[in-house]
Short mmCIF file of C-alpha atoms and ligand atoms in Angstrom, two decimals:
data_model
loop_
_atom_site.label_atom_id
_atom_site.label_comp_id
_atom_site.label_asym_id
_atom_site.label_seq_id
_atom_site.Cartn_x
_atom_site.Cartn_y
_atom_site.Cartn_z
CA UNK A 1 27.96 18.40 -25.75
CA UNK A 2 25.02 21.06 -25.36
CA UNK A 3 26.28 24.06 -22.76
CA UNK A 4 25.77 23.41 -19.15
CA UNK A 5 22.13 24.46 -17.74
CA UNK A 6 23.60 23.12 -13.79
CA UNK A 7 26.76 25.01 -13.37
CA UNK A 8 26.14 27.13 -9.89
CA UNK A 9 22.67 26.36 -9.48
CA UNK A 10 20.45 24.83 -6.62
CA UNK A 11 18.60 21.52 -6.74
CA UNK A 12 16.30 22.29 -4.91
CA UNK A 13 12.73 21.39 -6.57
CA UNK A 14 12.57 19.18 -9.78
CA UNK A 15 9.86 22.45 -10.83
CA UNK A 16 13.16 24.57 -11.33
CA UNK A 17 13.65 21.93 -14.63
CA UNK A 18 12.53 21.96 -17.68
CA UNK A 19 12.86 18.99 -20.54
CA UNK A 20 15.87 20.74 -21.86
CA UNK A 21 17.83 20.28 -18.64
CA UNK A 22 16.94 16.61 -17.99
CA UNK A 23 17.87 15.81 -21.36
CA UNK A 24 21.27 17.60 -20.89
CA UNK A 25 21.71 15.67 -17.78
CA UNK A 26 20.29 12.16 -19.29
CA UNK A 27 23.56 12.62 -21.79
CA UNK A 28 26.10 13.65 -19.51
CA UNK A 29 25.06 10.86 -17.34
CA UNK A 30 25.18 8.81 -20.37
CA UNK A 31 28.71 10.34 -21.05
CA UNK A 32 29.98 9.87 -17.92
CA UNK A 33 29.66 5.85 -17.51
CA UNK A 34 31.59 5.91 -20.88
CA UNK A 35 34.60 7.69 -19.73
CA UNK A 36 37.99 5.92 -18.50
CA UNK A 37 38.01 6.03 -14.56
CA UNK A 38 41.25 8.33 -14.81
CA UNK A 39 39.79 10.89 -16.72
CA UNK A 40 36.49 10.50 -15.17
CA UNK A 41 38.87 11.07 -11.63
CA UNK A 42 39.81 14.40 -12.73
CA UNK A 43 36.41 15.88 -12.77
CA UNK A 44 35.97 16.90 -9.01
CA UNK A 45 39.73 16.51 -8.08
CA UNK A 46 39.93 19.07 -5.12
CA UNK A 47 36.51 19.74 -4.66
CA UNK A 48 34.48 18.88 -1.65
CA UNK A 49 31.01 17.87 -0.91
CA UNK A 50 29.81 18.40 2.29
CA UNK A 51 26.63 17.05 3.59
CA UNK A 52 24.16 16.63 6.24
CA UNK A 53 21.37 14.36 7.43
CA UNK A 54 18.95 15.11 10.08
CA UNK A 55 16.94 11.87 8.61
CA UNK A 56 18.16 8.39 8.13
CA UNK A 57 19.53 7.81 4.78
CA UNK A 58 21.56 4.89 2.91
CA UNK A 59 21.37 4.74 -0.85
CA UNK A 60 21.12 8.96 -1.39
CA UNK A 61 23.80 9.48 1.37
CA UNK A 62 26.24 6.66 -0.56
CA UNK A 63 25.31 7.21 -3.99
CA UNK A 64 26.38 10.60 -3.76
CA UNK A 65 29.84 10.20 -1.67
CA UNK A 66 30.40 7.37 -4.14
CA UNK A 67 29.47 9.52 -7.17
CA UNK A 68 32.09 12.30 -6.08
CA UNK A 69 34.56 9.66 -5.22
CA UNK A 70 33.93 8.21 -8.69
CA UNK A 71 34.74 11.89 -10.20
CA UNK A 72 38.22 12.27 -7.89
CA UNK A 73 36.06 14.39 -4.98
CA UNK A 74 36.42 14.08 -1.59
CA UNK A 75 33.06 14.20 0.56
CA UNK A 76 32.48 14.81 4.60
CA UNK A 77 29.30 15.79 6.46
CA UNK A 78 27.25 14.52 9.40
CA UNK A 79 24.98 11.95 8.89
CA UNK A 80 24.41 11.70 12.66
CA UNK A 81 23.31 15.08 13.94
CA UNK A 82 23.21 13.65 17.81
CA UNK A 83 27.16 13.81 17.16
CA UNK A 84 27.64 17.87 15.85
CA UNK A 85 27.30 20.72 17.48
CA UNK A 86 23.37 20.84 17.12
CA UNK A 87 23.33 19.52 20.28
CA UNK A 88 24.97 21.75 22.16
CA UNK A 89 21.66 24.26 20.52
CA UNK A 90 23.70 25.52 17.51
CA UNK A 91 20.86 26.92 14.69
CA UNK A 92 20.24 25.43 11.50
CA UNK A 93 21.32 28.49 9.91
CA UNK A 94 24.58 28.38 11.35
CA UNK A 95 24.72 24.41 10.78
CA UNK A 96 24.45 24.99 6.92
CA UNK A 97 26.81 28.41 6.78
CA UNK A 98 29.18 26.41 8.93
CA UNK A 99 29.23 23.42 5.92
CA UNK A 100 29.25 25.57 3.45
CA UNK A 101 32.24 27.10 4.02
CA UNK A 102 34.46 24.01 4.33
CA UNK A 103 32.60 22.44 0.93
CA UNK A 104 32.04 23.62 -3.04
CA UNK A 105 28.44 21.92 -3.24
CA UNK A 106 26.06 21.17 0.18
CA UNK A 107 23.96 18.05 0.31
CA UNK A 108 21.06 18.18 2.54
CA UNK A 109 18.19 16.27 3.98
CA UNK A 110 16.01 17.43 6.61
CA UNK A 111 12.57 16.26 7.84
CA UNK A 112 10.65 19.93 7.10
CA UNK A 113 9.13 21.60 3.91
CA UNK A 114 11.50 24.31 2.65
CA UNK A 115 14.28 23.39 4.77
CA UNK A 116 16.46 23.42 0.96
CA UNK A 117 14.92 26.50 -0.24
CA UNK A 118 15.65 28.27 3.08
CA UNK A 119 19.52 27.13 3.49
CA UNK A 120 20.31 28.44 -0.36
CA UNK A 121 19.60 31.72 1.61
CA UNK A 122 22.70 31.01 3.82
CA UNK A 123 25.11 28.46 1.38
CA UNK A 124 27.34 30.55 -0.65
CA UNK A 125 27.80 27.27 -2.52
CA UNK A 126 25.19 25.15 -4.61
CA UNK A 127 22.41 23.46 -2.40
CA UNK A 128 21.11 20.05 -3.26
CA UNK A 129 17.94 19.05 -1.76
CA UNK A 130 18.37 15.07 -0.17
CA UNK A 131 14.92 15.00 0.60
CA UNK A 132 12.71 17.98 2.66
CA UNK A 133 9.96 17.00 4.59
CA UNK A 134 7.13 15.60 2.71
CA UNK A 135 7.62 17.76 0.07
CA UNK A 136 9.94 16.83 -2.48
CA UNK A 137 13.36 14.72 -3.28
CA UNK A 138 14.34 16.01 -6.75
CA UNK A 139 17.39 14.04 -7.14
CA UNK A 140 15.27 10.79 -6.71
CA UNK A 141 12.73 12.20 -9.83
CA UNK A 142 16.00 12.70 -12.19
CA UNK A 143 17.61 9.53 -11.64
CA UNK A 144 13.83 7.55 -11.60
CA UNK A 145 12.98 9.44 -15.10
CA UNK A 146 16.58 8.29 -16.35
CA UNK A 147 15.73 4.65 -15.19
CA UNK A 148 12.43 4.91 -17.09
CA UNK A 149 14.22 6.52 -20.31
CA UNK A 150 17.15 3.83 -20.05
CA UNK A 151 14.41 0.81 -20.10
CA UNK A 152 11.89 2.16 -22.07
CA UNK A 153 13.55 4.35 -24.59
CA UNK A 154 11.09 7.17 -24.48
CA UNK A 155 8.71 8.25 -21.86
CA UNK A 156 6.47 9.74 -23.73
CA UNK A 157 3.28 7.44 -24.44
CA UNK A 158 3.64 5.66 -21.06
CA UNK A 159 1.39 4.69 -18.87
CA UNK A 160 2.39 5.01 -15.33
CA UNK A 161 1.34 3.85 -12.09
CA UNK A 162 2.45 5.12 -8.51
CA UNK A 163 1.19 3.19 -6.16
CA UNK A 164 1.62 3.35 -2.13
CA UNK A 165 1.96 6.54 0.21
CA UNK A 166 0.87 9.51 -2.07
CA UNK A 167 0.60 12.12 0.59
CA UNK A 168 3.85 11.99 2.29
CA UNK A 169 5.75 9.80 0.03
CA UNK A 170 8.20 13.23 -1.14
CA UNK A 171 9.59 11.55 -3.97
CA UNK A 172 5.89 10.97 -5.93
CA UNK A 173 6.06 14.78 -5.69
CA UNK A 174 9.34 15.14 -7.36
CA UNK A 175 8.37 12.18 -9.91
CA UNK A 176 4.85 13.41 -11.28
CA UNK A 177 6.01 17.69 -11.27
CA UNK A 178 9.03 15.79 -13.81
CA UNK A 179 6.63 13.53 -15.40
CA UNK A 180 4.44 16.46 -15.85
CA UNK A 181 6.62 17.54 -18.47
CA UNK A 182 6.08 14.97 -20.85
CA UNK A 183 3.25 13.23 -22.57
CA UNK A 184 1.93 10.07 -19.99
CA UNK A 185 -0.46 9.01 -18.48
CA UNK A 186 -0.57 8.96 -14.45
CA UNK A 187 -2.25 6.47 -12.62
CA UNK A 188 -2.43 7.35 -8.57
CA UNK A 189 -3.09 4.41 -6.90
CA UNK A 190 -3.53 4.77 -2.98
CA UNK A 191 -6.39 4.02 0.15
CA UNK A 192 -8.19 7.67 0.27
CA UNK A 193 -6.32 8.24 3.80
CA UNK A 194 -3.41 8.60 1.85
CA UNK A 195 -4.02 10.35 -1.15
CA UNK A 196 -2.07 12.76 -3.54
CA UNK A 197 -2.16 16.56 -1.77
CA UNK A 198 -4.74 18.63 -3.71
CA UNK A 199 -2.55 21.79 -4.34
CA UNK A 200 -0.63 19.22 -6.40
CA UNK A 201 -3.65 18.11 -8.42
CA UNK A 202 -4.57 21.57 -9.07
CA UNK A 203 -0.43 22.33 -10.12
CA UNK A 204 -0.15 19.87 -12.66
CA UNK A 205 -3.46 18.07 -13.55
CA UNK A 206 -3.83 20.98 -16.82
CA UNK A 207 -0.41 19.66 -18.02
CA UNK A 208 -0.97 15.89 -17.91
CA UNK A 209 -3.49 13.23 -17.65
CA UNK A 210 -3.78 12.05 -14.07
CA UNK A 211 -6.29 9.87 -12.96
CA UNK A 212 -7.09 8.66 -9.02
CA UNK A 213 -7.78 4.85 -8.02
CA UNK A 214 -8.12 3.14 -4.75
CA UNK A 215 -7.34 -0.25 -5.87
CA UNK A 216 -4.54 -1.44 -8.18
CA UNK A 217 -7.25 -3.57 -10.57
CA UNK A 218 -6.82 -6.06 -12.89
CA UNK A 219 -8.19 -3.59 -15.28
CA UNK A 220 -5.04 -0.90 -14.38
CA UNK A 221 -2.87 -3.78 -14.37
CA UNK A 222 -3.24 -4.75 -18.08
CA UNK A 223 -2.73 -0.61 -18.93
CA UNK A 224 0.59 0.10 -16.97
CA UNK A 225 4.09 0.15 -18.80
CA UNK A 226 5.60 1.02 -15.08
CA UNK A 227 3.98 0.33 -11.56
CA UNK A 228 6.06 2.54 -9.02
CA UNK A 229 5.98 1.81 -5.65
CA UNK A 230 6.55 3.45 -2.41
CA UNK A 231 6.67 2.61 1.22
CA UNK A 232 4.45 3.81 3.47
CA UNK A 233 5.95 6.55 5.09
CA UNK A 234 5.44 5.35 8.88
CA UNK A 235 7.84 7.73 10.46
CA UNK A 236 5.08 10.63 8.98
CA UNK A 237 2.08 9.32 10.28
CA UNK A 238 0.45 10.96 12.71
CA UNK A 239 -1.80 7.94 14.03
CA UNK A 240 0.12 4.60 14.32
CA UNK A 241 -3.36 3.01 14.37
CA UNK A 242 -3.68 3.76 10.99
CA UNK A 243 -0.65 3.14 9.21
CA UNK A 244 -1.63 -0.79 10.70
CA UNK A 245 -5.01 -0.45 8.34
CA UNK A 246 -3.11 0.43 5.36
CA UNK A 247 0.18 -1.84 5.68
CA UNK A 248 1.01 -4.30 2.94
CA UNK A 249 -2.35 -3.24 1.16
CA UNK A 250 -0.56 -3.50 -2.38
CA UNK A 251 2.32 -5.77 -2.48
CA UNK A 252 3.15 -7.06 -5.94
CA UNK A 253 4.45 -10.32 -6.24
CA UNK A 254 4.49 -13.30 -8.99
CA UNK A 255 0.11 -12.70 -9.02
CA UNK A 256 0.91 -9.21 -9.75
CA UNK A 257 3.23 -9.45 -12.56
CA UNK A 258 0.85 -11.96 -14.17
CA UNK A 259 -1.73 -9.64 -14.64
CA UNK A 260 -0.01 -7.36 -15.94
CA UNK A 261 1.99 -6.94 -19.42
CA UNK A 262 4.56 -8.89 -19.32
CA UNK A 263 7.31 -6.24 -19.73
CA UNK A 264 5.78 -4.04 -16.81
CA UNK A 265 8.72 -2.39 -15.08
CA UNK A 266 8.62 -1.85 -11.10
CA UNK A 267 10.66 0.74 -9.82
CA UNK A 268 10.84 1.73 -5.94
CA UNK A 269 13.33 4.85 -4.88
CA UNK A 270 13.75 2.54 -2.02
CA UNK A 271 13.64 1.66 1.10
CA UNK A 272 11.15 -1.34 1.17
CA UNK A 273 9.44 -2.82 3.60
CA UNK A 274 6.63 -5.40 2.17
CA UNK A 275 5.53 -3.55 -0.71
CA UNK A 276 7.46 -5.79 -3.06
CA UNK A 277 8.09 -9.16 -2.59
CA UNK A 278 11.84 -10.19 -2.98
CA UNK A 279 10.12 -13.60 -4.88
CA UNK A 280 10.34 -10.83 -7.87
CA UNK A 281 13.80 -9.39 -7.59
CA UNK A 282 15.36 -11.67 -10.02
CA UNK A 283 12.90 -11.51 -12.59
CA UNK A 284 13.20 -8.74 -15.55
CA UNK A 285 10.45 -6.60 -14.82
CA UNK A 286 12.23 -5.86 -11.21
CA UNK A 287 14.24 -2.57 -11.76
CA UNK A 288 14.48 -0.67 -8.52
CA UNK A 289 17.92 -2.02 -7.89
CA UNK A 290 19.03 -1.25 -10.98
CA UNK A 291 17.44 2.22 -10.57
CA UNK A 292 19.92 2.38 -7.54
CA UNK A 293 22.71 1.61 -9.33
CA UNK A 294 21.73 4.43 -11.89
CA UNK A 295 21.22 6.70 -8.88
CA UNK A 296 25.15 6.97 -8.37
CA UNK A 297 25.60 7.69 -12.37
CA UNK A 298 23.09 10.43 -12.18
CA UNK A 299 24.14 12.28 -9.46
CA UNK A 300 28.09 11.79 -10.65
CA UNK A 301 26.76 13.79 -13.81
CA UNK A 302 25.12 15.96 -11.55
CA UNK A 303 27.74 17.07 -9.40
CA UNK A 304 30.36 17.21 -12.38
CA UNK A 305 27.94 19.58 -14.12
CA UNK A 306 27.15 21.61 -10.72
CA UNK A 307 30.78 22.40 -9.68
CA UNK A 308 32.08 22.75 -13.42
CA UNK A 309 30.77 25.26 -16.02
CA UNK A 310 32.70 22.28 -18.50
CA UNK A 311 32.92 18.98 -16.69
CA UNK A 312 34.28 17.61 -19.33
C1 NCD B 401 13.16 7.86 -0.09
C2 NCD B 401 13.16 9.10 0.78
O1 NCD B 401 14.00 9.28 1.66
O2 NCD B 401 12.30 9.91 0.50
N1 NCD B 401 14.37 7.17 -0.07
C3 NCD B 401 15.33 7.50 -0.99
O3 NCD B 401 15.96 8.52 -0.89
N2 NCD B 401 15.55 6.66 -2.02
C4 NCD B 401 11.99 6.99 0.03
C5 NCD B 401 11.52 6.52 1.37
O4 NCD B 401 12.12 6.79 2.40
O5 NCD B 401 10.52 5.82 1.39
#
């Protein structure tokens, strides 16, 4: 196994990772769905994760307690901040030092930019970043590239489309700074209201070809090896009025799928509401469960390869 590049570090932004680190995590994550649940149990035996949600949450929350469960860790945290001292005016600085001292590795997820970066100022122990603001959700970019590599056996040479709420969707962030790493091609599909922020263009559009539509075409259809949706992000908008214009703009169903190639994958980090009909969830080209499932794999390799310089 190639030496460690997590051991002690913060997750913070998928920009902190190179190629070398997600393929060191793509094989431990490999590695670790081959090993016996015993010795996979002795990974994180006595270690703690400790976590906390100031924004709804059910597959990263679960995936991750049942990841260092899976590994022989214990996890607590507050996933309901009207029940913790926050309400009685406590700071989030004091919030954060307060986990960190009963846990080895913090989990958090918090609805502003920089809320990660800022607690790995006050955590004495590694900071993962659940999801911050609009910004960016880089554990949901490692396990989606791993879904991709799984399916697809390479990533470079795809063509990719990410379709849905590009300006405050923080995991298309995460997924095209990672995907900028490689060789693909980017489709952004989206209604102009909601298009990709331009300090991202300008970041990454030297490194990889990205192109901008407003309408998923029959044309883009027949190009794309992946479509990947996401739901627009309601909770962000600042004028109800016109999240109603742009709901259920691009749902792919059966008429979808047929214009497309047939072995399209369609990924979604999840949750949906009526981007993707369930009429496709048993056919092959619907991954995003799947993608779930790998979500608890990945972030089991994570943790062991956070709180261990040798997880295994
Ligand atoms: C996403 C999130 O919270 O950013 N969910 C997830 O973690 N899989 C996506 C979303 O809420 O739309």
């Amino acid at each position: 196994m190639a030496k460690n590049r997590f051991f002690n570090r913060n997750v913070v932004s998928i920009r902190d990772f190179n190629l070398d680190d997600f393929a060191y995590l793509f094989d431990v994550t490999d590695k670790i769905q081959t090993l016996k649940s015993k010795e996979r149990g002795e990974i994180a035996k006595g270690l703690i994760l400790g976590y906390i949600f100031y924004e709804y949450s059910t597959r990263t929350r679960l995936s991750f307690e049942s990841a260092m469960s899976s590994i022989g860790g214990r996890s607590l945290g507050i996933s309901d901040v009207d029940s913790s001292s926050i309400m009685k005016g406590e700071s989030y600085a004091d919030t954060i030092k307060t986990i960190s001292l009963y846990s080895d590795v913090i989990l958090i997820r918090h609805p502003s930019d920089g809320s990660s970066r800022y607690a790995c100022e006050i955590s004495q122990k590694p900071v993962i970043n659940g999801g911050s603001g609009s910004e960016e959700h880089p554990t949901q970019a490692m396990l989606d590239i791993y879904t991709i590599f799984k399916e697809k056996k390479k990533i470079d040479g795809l063509s990719i489309g990410i379709v849905g709420d590009l300006k405050y969707g923080r995991t298309v962030y995460s997924l095209i700074y990672a995907l900028s790493n490689y060789n693909v091609d980017i489709h952004l599909v989206s209604p102009a209201v909601l298009k990709i922020r331009n300090e991202s263009i300008y970041d990454i559009s030297h490194k990889v070809n990205m192109r901008q539509h407003v309408e998923l075409s029959d044309e883009l259809l027949e190009k794309l090896d992946i479509i990947y949706v996401t739901r627009i992000q309601r909770e962000r908008f600042p004028d109800l009025q016109e999240y109603n214009k742009i709901q259920g703009l691009y749902t792919i169903d059966e008429n979808v799928l047929k214009k497309s190639k047939p072995d399209v994958s369609i990924l979604h980090p999840l949750p949906r509401v009526d981007e993707i009909s369930p009429s496709i969830d048993n056919t092959a080209n619907a991954l995003y469960f799947k993608q779930a499932a790998y979500g608890k794999e990945l972030r089991a390799a994570l943790l062991s390869s956070l709180l261990h310089e040798d997880p295994f």
